[in-house]
PDB file of C-alpha atoms in Angstrom:
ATOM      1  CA  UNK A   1       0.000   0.000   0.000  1.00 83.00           C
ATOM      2  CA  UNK A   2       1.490   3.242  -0.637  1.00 94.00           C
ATOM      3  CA  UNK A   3       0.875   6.681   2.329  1.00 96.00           C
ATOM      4  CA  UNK A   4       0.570  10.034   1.692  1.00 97.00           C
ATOM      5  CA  UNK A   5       2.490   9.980   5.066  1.00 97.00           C
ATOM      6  CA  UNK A   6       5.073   7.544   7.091  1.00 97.00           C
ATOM      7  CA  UNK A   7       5.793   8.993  10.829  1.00 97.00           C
ATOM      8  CA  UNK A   8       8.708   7.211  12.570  1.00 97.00           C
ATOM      9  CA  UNK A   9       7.988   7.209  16.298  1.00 94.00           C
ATOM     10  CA  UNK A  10       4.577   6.592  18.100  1.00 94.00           C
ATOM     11  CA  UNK A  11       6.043   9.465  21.069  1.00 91.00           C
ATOM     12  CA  UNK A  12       3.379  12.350  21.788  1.00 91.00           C
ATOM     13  CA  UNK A  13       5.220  14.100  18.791  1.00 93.00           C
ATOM     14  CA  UNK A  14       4.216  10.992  16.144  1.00 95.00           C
ATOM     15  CA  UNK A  15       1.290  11.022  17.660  1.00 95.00           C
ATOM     16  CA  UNK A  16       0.182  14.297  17.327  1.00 94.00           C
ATOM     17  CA  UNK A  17       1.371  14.410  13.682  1.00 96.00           C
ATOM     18  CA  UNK A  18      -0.428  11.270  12.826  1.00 96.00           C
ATOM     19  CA  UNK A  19      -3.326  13.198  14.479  1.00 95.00           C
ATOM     20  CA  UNK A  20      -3.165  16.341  12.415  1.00 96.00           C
ATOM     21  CA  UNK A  21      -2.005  14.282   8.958  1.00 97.00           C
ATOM     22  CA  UNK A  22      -5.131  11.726   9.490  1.00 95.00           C
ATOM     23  CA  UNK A  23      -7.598  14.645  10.214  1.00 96.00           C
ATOM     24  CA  UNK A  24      -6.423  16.040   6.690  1.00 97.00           C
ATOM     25  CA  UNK A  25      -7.586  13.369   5.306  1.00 96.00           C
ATOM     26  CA  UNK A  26      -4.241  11.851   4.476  1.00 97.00           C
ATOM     27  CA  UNK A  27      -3.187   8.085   4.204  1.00 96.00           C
ATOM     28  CA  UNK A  28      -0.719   8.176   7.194  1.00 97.00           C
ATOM     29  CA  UNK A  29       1.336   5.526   8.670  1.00 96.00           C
ATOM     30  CA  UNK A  30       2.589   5.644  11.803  1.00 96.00           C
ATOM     31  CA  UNK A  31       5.755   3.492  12.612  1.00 95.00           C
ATOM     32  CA  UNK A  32       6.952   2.323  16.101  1.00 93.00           C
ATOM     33  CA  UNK A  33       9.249  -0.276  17.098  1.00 90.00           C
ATOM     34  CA  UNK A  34       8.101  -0.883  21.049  1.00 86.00           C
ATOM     35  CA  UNK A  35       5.174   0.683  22.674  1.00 86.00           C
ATOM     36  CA  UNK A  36       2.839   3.501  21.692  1.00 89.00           C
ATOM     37  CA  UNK A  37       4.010   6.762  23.842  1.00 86.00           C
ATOM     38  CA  UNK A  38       7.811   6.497  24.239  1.00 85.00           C
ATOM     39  CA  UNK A  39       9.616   7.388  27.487  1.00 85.00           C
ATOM     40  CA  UNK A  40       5.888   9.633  28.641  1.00 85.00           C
ATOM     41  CA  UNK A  41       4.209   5.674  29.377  1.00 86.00           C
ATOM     42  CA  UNK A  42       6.457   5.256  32.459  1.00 86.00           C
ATOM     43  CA  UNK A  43       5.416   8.456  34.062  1.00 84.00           C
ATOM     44  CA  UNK A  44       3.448   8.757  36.540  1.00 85.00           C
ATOM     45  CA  UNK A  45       2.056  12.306  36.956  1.00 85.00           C
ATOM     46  CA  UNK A  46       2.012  14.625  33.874  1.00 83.00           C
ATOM     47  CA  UNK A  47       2.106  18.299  35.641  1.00 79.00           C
ATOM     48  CA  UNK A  48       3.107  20.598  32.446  1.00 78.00           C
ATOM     49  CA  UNK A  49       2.431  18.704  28.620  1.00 76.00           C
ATOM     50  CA  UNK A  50      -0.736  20.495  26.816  1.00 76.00           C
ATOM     51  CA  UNK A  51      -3.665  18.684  27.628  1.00 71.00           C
ATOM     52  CA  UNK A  52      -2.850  17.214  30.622  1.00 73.00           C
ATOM     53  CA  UNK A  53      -5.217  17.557  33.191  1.00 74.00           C
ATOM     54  CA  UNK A  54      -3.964  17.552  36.901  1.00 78.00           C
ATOM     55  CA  UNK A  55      -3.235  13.799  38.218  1.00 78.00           C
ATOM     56  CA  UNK A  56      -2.737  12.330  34.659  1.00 85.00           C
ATOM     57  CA  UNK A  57      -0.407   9.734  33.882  1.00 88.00           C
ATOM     58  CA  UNK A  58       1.535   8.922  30.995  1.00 87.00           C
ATOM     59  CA  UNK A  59      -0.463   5.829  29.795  1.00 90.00           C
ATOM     60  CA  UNK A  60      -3.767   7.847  30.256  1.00 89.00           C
ATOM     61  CA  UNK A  61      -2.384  10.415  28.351  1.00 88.00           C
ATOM     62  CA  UNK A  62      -1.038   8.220  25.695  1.00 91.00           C
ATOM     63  CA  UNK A  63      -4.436   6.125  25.510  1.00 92.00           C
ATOM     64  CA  UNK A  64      -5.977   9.689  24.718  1.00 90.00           C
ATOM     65  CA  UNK A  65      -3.983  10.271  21.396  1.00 91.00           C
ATOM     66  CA  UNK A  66      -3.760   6.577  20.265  1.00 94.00           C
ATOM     67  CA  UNK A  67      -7.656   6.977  20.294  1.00 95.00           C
ATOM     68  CA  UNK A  68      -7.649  10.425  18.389  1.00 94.00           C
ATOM     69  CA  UNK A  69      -5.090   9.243  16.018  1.00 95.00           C
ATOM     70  CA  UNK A  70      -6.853   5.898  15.811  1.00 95.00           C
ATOM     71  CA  UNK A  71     -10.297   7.956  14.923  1.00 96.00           C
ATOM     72  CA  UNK A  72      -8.843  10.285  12.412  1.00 95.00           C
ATOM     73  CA  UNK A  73      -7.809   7.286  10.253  1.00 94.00           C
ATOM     74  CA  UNK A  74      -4.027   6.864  10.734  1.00 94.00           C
ATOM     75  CA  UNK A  75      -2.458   2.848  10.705  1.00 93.00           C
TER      76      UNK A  75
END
């Protein structure tokens, strides 16, 4: 299959381009070699990222974007 877009890393950065290429209606691919989130899944409190409310953790956060990125179409 050929994408309109390839993003290496499934970090909140991949993930928020994924987000923004998928909602443009743009075949995207998203590529990541361990686990969705990169080094934010082992946090534990999130105090000072965008969108973090207070008392969030890096997997909640995470599960947040894979679901918006999951929505808007991107693989």
């Amino acid at each position: 299959m050929q994408y309109d877009a390839a993003i290496i890393g499934a970090g909140p950065a991949g993930l928020a381009a994924g987000s923004y290429a998928g909602r443009a209606r743009l075949s995207t691919l998203i590529i990541e070699k361990q686990k969705d989130g990169g080094q934010i899944v082992i946090t534990a409190e999130i105090e000072n990222y965008p969108g973090a409310v207070e008392g969030e953790s890096g997997p909640s956060l995470i599960k947040k974007m894979v679901d918006q990125v999951n929505h808007f179409g991107a693989e």
